[in-house]
Short mmCIF file of C-alpha atoms and ligand atoms in Angstrom, two decimals:
data_model
loop_
_atom_site.label_atom_id
_atom_site.label_comp_id
_atom_site.label_asym_id
_atom_site.label_seq_id
_atom_site.Cartn_x
_atom_site.Cartn_y
_atom_site.Cartn_z
CA MET A 1 -22.36 11.95 8.35
CA LYS A 2 -18.78 12.05 10.03
CA ALA A 3 -15.73 12.27 8.08
CA ILE A 4 -12.25 13.13 8.60
CA THR A 5 -11.68 16.04 6.47
CA GLN A 6 -8.78 18.40 5.54
CA ASP A 7 -8.72 22.00 3.76
CA ARG A 8 -4.71 22.39 3.47
CA TYR A 9 -1.98 20.26 3.36
CA GLY A 10 0.02 19.67 6.59
CA SER A 11 0.88 17.36 9.53
CA SER A 12 -2.01 15.53 11.08
CA GLU A 13 -3.37 18.72 12.88
CA VAL A 14 -5.00 19.57 9.59
CA LEU A 15 -7.40 16.75 9.97
CA GLN A 16 -10.85 17.55 11.38
CA LEU A 17 -13.56 15.27 12.42
CA ALA A 18 -16.40 17.07 10.66
CA ASP A 19 -20.20 16.49 9.93
CA ILE A 20 -20.79 16.69 6.08
CA GLU A 21 -23.09 15.71 3.38
CA LYS A 22 -23.45 11.94 2.51
CA PRO A 23 -22.22 11.53 -0.74
CA THR A 24 -24.54 10.64 -3.58
CA PRO A 25 -23.28 7.91 -6.08
CA GLY A 26 -22.88 8.83 -9.84
CA ASP A 27 -24.44 6.33 -12.47
CA ASP A 28 -21.43 3.96 -12.56
CA GLU A 29 -20.61 4.26 -8.92
CA VAL A 30 -21.42 2.36 -5.51
CA LEU A 31 -22.36 4.09 -2.22
CA ILE A 32 -20.55 2.13 0.49
CA SER A 33 -21.40 2.31 4.28
CA VAL A 34 -17.77 2.07 5.54
CA ARG A 35 -16.85 -0.24 8.27
CA ALA A 36 -13.15 0.21 8.18
CA ALA A 37 -10.36 1.86 6.24
CA GLY A 38 -6.91 1.24 6.05
CA VAL A 39 -4.25 4.05 6.10
CA GLY A 40 -0.17 3.97 5.49
CA PRO A 41 2.40 6.22 4.08
CA GLU A 42 0.31 6.75 0.93
CA VAL A 43 -2.29 8.49 2.78
CA TRP A 44 0.49 10.31 5.07
CA HIS A 45 1.56 11.54 1.59
CA VAL A 46 -1.78 12.92 0.33
CA MET A 47 -2.41 14.75 3.87
CA THR A 48 0.96 16.47 3.95
CA GLY A 49 1.21 16.98 0.11
CA ARG A 50 4.92 15.83 0.60
CA PRO A 51 6.98 15.24 -1.51
CA TYR A 52 5.59 18.06 -3.55
CA PHE A 53 5.73 16.06 -6.66
CA VAL A 54 2.83 14.05 -5.25
CA ARG A 55 0.59 17.26 -5.62
CA LEU A 56 1.23 16.98 -9.48
CA MET A 57 -0.30 13.64 -9.49
CA GLY A 58 -3.78 14.97 -9.37
CA PHE A 59 -4.31 15.75 -5.71
CA GLY A 60 -4.34 19.51 -5.89
CA VAL A 61 -1.35 22.02 -6.19
CA ARG A 62 -1.95 24.48 -3.54
CA LYS A 63 -4.71 22.53 -1.40
CA PRO A 64 -5.99 19.17 -1.58
CA LYS A 65 -8.74 18.65 -4.17
CA ALA A 66 -10.59 16.11 -2.16
CA ARG A 67 -11.81 17.11 1.13
CA VAL A 68 -12.38 13.63 2.75
CA ILE A 69 -9.19 11.64 3.27
CA GLY A 70 -8.35 7.98 2.89
CA ARG A 71 -8.57 5.34 0.04
CA ASP A 72 -8.47 1.81 1.04
CA VAL A 73 -12.00 0.74 2.50
CA ALA A 74 -14.20 -2.33 3.43
CA GLY A 75 -17.93 -1.97 4.23
CA SER A 76 -21.17 -2.97 2.63
CA VAL A 77 -23.07 -1.61 -0.47
CA GLU A 78 -25.69 1.11 0.57
CA ALA A 79 -26.79 1.91 -2.96
CA VAL A 80 -25.61 1.66 -6.55
CA GLY A 81 -25.93 3.96 -9.53
CA SER A 82 -28.26 3.41 -12.47
CA GLN A 83 -25.66 1.83 -14.60
CA VAL A 84 -24.28 -0.53 -12.22
CA THR A 85 -24.86 -4.11 -12.52
CA GLY A 86 -22.10 -6.07 -10.60
CA PHE A 87 -22.98 -4.83 -7.25
CA LYS A 88 -26.23 -4.59 -5.15
CA PRO A 89 -27.08 -3.17 -1.86
CA GLY A 90 -25.86 -5.38 1.10
CA ASP A 91 -22.86 -6.75 -0.80
CA GLU A 92 -19.73 -6.74 1.65
CA VAL A 93 -17.05 -5.33 -0.58
CA PHE A 94 -13.44 -4.07 -0.05
CA GLY A 95 -11.09 -2.27 -2.19
CA SER A 96 -10.58 1.39 -2.85
CA CYS A 97 -12.64 4.51 -3.13
CA ARG A 98 -13.00 8.36 -2.59
CA GLY A 99 -12.69 9.51 0.96
CA ALA A 100 -12.50 6.33 3.02
CA LEU A 101 -12.32 8.20 6.23
CA ALA A 102 -15.91 8.64 6.68
CA GLU A 103 -19.26 6.97 7.40
CA TYR A 104 -20.03 6.65 3.73
CA ALA A 105 -17.97 6.75 0.33
CA CYS A 106 -18.40 6.39 -2.99
CA ALA A 107 -16.46 4.16 -5.36
CA SER A 108 -16.23 3.41 -8.99
CA ALA A 109 -17.88 0.25 -9.94
CA GLY A 110 -15.09 0.02 -12.94
CA ASP A 111 -12.10 -2.59 -13.19
CA GLU A 112 -9.28 -0.11 -12.68
CA SER A 113 -8.21 3.12 -11.23
CA GLY A 114 -5.08 5.31 -11.17
CA VAL A 115 -4.05 6.64 -7.77
CA ASP A 116 -6.29 9.67 -7.63
CA GLY A 117 -9.24 7.76 -9.29
CA GLY A 118 -12.45 6.78 -8.10
CA GLY A 119 -11.32 3.39 -6.66
CA VAL A 120 -12.23 -0.39 -7.44
CA LEU A 121 -14.14 -2.89 -5.55
CA ALA A 122 -14.49 -6.55 -5.13
CA PRO A 123 -16.46 -9.10 -2.91
CA LYS A 124 -15.01 -9.15 0.50
CA PRO A 125 -13.18 -12.54 1.32
CA ALA A 126 -15.64 -14.68 3.23
CA ASN A 127 -12.87 -15.40 5.98
CA LEU A 128 -12.04 -11.81 6.86
CA THR A 129 -13.35 -9.14 9.38
CA PHE A 130 -14.02 -5.74 7.71
CA GLU A 131 -11.01 -4.36 9.67
CA GLN A 132 -8.32 -7.19 8.12
CA ALA A 133 -10.28 -6.72 4.44
CA ALA A 134 -9.66 -2.77 4.65
CA GLY A 135 -5.89 -2.99 4.44
CA ILE A 136 -5.74 -5.05 1.21
CA SER A 137 -6.03 -2.81 -1.61
CA THR A 138 -3.21 -0.50 -1.97
CA SER A 139 -0.58 -2.77 -0.42
CA GLY A 140 -1.91 -5.84 -1.58
CA CYS A 141 -2.22 -4.60 -5.25
CA THR A 142 1.34 -3.22 -4.99
CA ALA A 143 2.64 -6.49 -3.71
CA VAL A 144 1.11 -8.38 -6.73
CA GLN A 145 2.08 -5.81 -9.38
CA GLY A 146 5.51 -5.64 -8.02
CA LEU A 147 6.53 -9.33 -7.83
CA ARG A 148 4.46 -10.72 -10.80
CA ASP A 149 4.13 -8.25 -13.19
CA ALA A 150 7.10 -5.89 -12.95
CA GLY A 151 9.26 -8.62 -11.49
CA GLY A 152 8.24 -11.51 -13.75
CA LEU A 153 8.54 -13.65 -10.47
CA GLN A 154 8.46 -17.58 -11.45
CA ALA A 155 8.21 -20.73 -9.18
CA GLY A 156 11.51 -21.54 -7.83
CA GLN A 157 13.13 -18.27 -7.78
CA SER A 158 14.63 -16.50 -4.91
CA VAL A 159 13.35 -13.06 -3.87
CA LEU A 160 14.38 -10.59 -1.59
CA ILE A 161 11.84 -8.26 0.12
CA ILE A 162 13.18 -5.06 1.49
CA GLY A 163 10.76 -3.83 4.16
CA ALA A 164 9.43 -7.21 4.58
CA SER A 165 7.42 -6.18 7.82
CA GLY A 166 5.37 -3.34 6.39
CA GLY A 167 2.17 -2.82 4.68
CA VAL A 168 3.36 -3.71 1.21
CA GLY A 169 6.26 -6.15 2.64
CA THR A 170 3.83 -8.37 4.91
CA PHE A 171 1.54 -8.91 1.45
CA ALA A 172 4.76 -9.39 -0.70
CA VAL A 173 6.35 -12.13 1.61
CA GLN A 174 2.85 -14.29 1.57
CA VAL A 175 2.23 -13.58 -2.22
CA ALA A 176 5.59 -14.51 -3.18
CA LYS A 177 5.46 -17.78 -1.16
CA ALA A 178 2.07 -18.43 -2.80
CA LEU A 179 3.74 -18.08 -6.29
CA GLY A 180 6.20 -20.46 -5.39
CA ALA A 181 9.27 -18.47 -4.50
CA ARG A 182 11.99 -18.90 -2.07
CA VAL A 183 11.57 -15.77 0.14
CA THR A 184 14.18 -13.68 2.13
CA GLY A 185 12.62 -10.78 3.95
CA VAL A 186 14.57 -7.74 5.38
CA CYS A 187 13.37 -5.86 8.59
CA SER A 188 14.62 -4.87 12.10
CA THR A 189 15.07 -6.84 15.13
CA ALA A 190 11.71 -6.44 16.42
CA LYS A 191 9.92 -7.79 13.75
CA VAL A 192 12.10 -10.71 12.62
CA ASP A 193 9.62 -13.04 14.21
CA LEU A 194 6.56 -11.48 12.34
CA VAL A 195 8.49 -11.71 9.00
CA ARG A 196 9.30 -15.54 9.87
CA SER A 197 5.42 -16.17 10.97
CA ILE A 198 4.15 -15.01 7.61
CA GLY A 199 6.09 -17.73 5.78
CA ALA A 200 9.64 -16.07 4.93
CA ASP A 201 12.37 -18.73 4.55
CA GLU A 202 15.05 -16.62 5.62
CA VAL A 203 14.93 -13.40 7.59
CA ILE A 204 17.77 -10.72 7.48
CA ASP A 205 17.72 -8.07 10.43
CA TYR A 206 19.21 -5.00 8.57
CA THR A 207 20.43 -3.46 12.04
CA ARG A 208 22.84 -6.60 12.15
CA GLU A 209 23.62 -7.69 8.80
CA ASP A 210 24.30 -5.95 5.20
CA PHE A 211 22.71 -8.18 2.95
CA THR A 212 24.61 -6.29 0.01
CA GLU A 213 27.89 -7.49 1.48
CA GLN A 214 28.59 -11.43 0.04
CA PRO A 215 24.66 -12.05 -0.67
CA PRO A 216 23.61 -15.14 -2.36
CA PRO A 217 22.53 -13.67 -5.72
CA TYR A 218 18.59 -13.22 -5.82
CA ASP A 219 16.54 -13.45 -8.89
CA LEU A 220 14.18 -10.53 -7.68
CA ILE A 221 14.52 -7.72 -5.39
CA LEU A 222 11.37 -5.86 -4.25
CA ASP A 223 12.54 -2.69 -2.91
CA THR A 224 9.88 -0.97 -0.40
CA ALA A 225 12.23 0.78 2.30
CA GLY A 226 15.74 1.87 3.20
CA ARG A 227 16.22 3.73 -0.04
CA ARG A 228 19.79 2.01 -0.68
CA SER A 229 21.83 3.13 -3.75
CA LEU A 230 21.30 1.24 -6.98
CA SER A 231 24.80 0.10 -6.83
CA ARG A 232 24.46 -1.82 -3.46
CA LEU A 233 21.25 -3.24 -4.46
CA ARG A 234 22.79 -4.63 -7.74
CA ARG A 235 25.60 -6.41 -5.73
CA ALA A 236 22.68 -8.36 -4.24
CA LEU A 237 21.13 -9.20 -7.75
CA ALA A 238 21.89 -12.26 -9.86
CA PRO A 239 23.18 -11.41 -13.38
CA GLY A 240 19.88 -11.17 -15.36
CA GLY A 241 18.06 -10.59 -12.11
CA THR A 242 15.39 -7.95 -11.64
CA LEU A 243 15.19 -4.98 -9.35
CA VAL A 244 11.76 -3.31 -8.64
CA ILE A 245 11.72 -0.24 -6.74
CA VAL A 246 8.47 0.36 -4.85
CA GLY A 247 9.21 3.16 -2.67
CA GLY A 248 11.01 4.19 0.78
CA GLU A 249 10.38 6.95 2.96
CA GLY A 250 12.88 9.87 4.00
CA GLY A 251 13.81 10.96 0.47
CA GLY A 252 13.03 14.84 0.76
CA ARG A 253 10.55 17.33 0.39
CA MET A 254 10.62 18.08 -3.31
CA THR A 255 10.90 14.44 -5.00
CA GLY A 256 10.78 12.01 -1.98
CA GLY A 257 14.15 10.55 -3.59
CA PHE A 258 12.38 9.63 -6.84
CA GLU A 259 15.76 10.26 -8.67
CA ARG A 260 16.34 6.71 -7.67
CA GLN A 261 13.55 5.44 -9.91
CA LEU A 262 14.79 7.91 -12.53
CA MET A 263 18.20 6.71 -12.26
CA ALA A 264 17.25 2.96 -12.50
CA ALA A 265 15.32 3.76 -15.83
CA VAL A 266 18.37 5.31 -17.33
CA LEU A 267 20.59 2.82 -16.25
CA SER A 268 18.78 -0.49 -16.89
CA PRO A 269 19.48 -0.53 -20.82
CA PHE A 270 23.21 -0.63 -19.97
CA VAL A 271 23.58 -3.17 -17.49
CA PRO A 272 22.76 -7.06 -17.37
CA GLN A 273 20.00 -6.72 -14.89
CA GLN A 274 16.53 -5.21 -15.16
CA LEU A 275 16.33 -2.00 -13.11
CA ARG A 276 12.38 -0.97 -12.88
CA SER A 277 9.98 1.20 -10.69
CA LEU A 278 6.51 0.66 -10.04
CA ILE A 279 3.52 2.90 -9.64
CA ALA A 280 0.80 0.47 -8.54
CA VAL A 281 -2.96 1.16 -9.85
CA ASP A 282 -5.84 -0.64 -8.19
CA ARG A 283 -7.37 -3.22 -10.44
CA ARG A 284 -10.27 -5.64 -9.74
CA LYS A 285 -8.46 -8.61 -11.22
CA ASP A 286 -5.73 -8.23 -8.50
CA LEU A 287 -8.12 -7.74 -5.82
CA LEU A 288 -9.83 -11.11 -6.74
CA PHE A 289 -6.45 -12.88 -7.21
CA LEU A 290 -5.72 -11.84 -3.40
CA LYS A 291 -9.16 -12.79 -2.28
CA ASP A 292 -8.52 -16.18 -3.82
CA LEU A 293 -5.32 -16.42 -1.84
CA ILE A 294 -6.94 -15.28 1.20
CA GLU A 295 -9.83 -17.59 1.17
CA ALA A 296 -7.42 -20.31 0.45
CA GLY A 297 -5.39 -19.57 3.38
CA GLN A 298 -2.18 -18.72 1.78
CA VAL A 299 -2.41 -15.14 2.40
CA THR A 300 -3.69 -13.08 5.74
CA PRO A 301 -3.56 -9.44 6.09
CA VAL A 302 -1.40 -8.32 8.96
CA VAL A 303 -3.33 -5.82 11.15
CA ASP A 304 -0.78 -3.67 13.13
CA ARG A 305 -3.51 -1.84 15.26
CA THR A 306 -6.85 -0.35 14.80
CA TYR A 307 -7.98 3.15 15.67
CA PRO A 308 -11.60 4.82 16.11
CA LEU A 309 -12.52 7.14 13.32
CA ASP A 310 -11.86 10.28 15.79
CA GLU A 311 -8.28 9.11 16.34
CA ALA A 312 -7.39 9.13 12.63
CA ASP A 313 -4.84 11.80 13.30
CA LYS A 314 -2.97 9.55 15.59
CA ALA A 315 -3.06 6.85 12.87
CA LEU A 316 -1.61 9.27 10.44
CA THR A 317 1.14 10.51 12.77
CA ASP A 318 2.19 7.01 13.33
CA ALA A 319 2.17 5.98 9.65
CA ASP A 320 4.64 8.82 9.29
CA GLU A 321 7.56 6.97 10.59
CA GLY A 322 7.97 4.49 7.77
CA HIS A 323 8.33 1.75 10.24
CA GLY A 324 4.74 0.03 10.08
CA ARG A 325 4.39 -3.33 10.99
CA GLY A 326 1.42 -4.43 8.80
CA LYS A 327 -1.57 -2.16 8.23
CA LYS A 328 -3.04 0.56 10.39
CA ILE A 329 -6.70 0.27 10.21
CA ILE A 330 -9.51 2.98 11.07
CA THR A 331 -12.56 1.31 12.54
CA VAL A 332 -15.68 3.34 11.43
CA ALA A 333 -18.62 3.08 14.21
CA TRP A 334 -21.58 2.04 12.02
CA GLY A 335 -25.28 1.37 12.24
N1 NAP B 1 5.06 2.57 -5.98
C1 NAP B 1 3.91 2.26 -5.54
O1 NAP B 1 3.05 2.22 -6.27
C2 NAP B 1 3.72 2.47 -4.09
C3 NAP B 1 2.37 1.76 -3.32
C4 NAP B 1 2.42 1.73 -2.13
C5 NAP B 1 3.35 2.15 -1.25
N2 NAP B 1 4.45 2.86 -1.84
C6 NAP B 1 5.56 3.14 -0.95
O2 NAP B 1 6.14 1.97 -0.39
C7 NAP B 1 6.90 2.14 0.75
C8 NAP B 1 6.68 1.12 1.72
O3 NAP B 1 5.24 1.22 2.13
P1 NAP B 1 4.48 0.65 3.15
O4 NAP B 1 3.07 0.78 3.29
O5 NAP B 1 4.89 -1.01 3.24
O6 NAP B 1 5.21 1.19 4.26
P2 NAP B 1 5.29 0.84 5.95
O7 NAP B 1 3.88 0.01 6.47
O8 NAP B 1 5.88 1.95 6.84
O9 NAP B 1 6.72 -0.34 5.84
C9 NAP B 1 7.74 0.20 5.80
C10 NAP B 1 8.69 -1.21 6.21
O10 NAP B 1 9.90 -0.76 6.03
C11 NAP B 1 10.85 -1.31 7.00
N3 NAP B 1 12.16 -0.70 7.03
C12 NAP B 1 12.29 0.72 7.40
N4 NAP B 1 13.45 1.11 6.98
C13 NAP B 1 14.12 0.00 6.53
C14 NAP B 1 15.37 -0.36 6.19
N5 NAP B 1 16.33 0.70 6.08
N6 NAP B 1 15.59 -1.50 5.65
C15 NAP B 1 14.61 -2.38 5.57
N7 NAP B 1 13.43 -2.37 5.84
C16 NAP B 1 13.33 -1.12 6.49
C17 NAP B 1 10.03 -1.10 8.32
O11 NAP B 1 10.35 -1.94 9.39
P3 NAP B 1 11.34 -1.77 10.41
O12 NAP B 1 10.41 -0.99 11.55
O13 NAP B 1 11.60 -2.96 11.13
O14 NAP B 1 12.52 -0.95 10.08
C18 NAP B 1 8.61 -1.05 7.88
O15 NAP B 1 8.03 -2.31 8.20
C19 NAP B 1 6.50 3.68 1.12
O16 NAP B 1 7.48 4.49 0.88
C20 NAP B 1 5.24 4.00 0.34
O17 NAP B 1 4.92 5.22 0.18
C21 NAP B 1 4.89 2.82 -3.18
#
């Protein structure tokens, strides 16, 4: 089968379109005929091995442990292992897997997976294309876990989503609205219309306005971009409000700016606000939660653009910028 492989860490030149053996599912695994795969900063970090601490999260210290890159997936079940009862050949699925940038990939049939684990699958929303479904897992689960679990978002609360136009942010705006929040999104000028179109009540163009100066106090801030200081973010947070740090690019080669997350944990017990960080996991119950919202018309994945499999290097180069507009999707020619 065709797959995008990497034998060393580096920029997108390390990627190769290779012919490799089709994977065989384990007893508790599903083999997927991949139709589309989603990429974003999370795949870029695995490709480059940067920041370096990413390598310690199970991806391989000197070189990548996994040869085929990519995680978010949509496709149909080709075969199932002997212990699998929840899926059968022909089922259309979405979620995460091992090595999504390939014609075939294996995924765990379990309920939860860490960042370097075997993935999680759920039935594809009936109203989505494979391309739309392929971009959901990482960004959608991150948005749900950031808002609902870490953020404790309640109906009627006001939430500020920083990076509202990106992979995580476009899900977060829509999920927060579905949970009954009043939503303000932060993005740059060219994406104001997009963020408004997906349901934000207010949009702040960060190139023209500083939301930390005399802000209305937000009950919850979901921070996915810009790496603003904790003191500036706290100025925009209501007393008793919650900050959830998801990420943000440009934080340096060693730690990627993770010190901000560590500082939040140290500071949080001493201030009236809750300062939290999120490391999202793929969970089937969150995929099903998103599927319900999507089928009810409350969430629609935003696809930035699609690339054929042999242009995966271009998609990963584009994902480097930290200025995504929804999700980048690799379409896998199949059948
Ligand atoms: N903690 C976790 O478990 C977890 C999970 C997934 C992702 N992440 C991380 O979360 C971050 C966001 O991921 P993503 O997939 O959403 O990335 P993305 O698709 O590249 O989106 C980033 C968005 O941030 C906006 N942005 C850039 N600079 C900004 C600034 N100064 N202020 C406000 N917005 C700004 C960009 O819009 P403009 O072009 O308009 O600036 C872009 O739309 C990444 O660092 C990623 O690694 C963490």
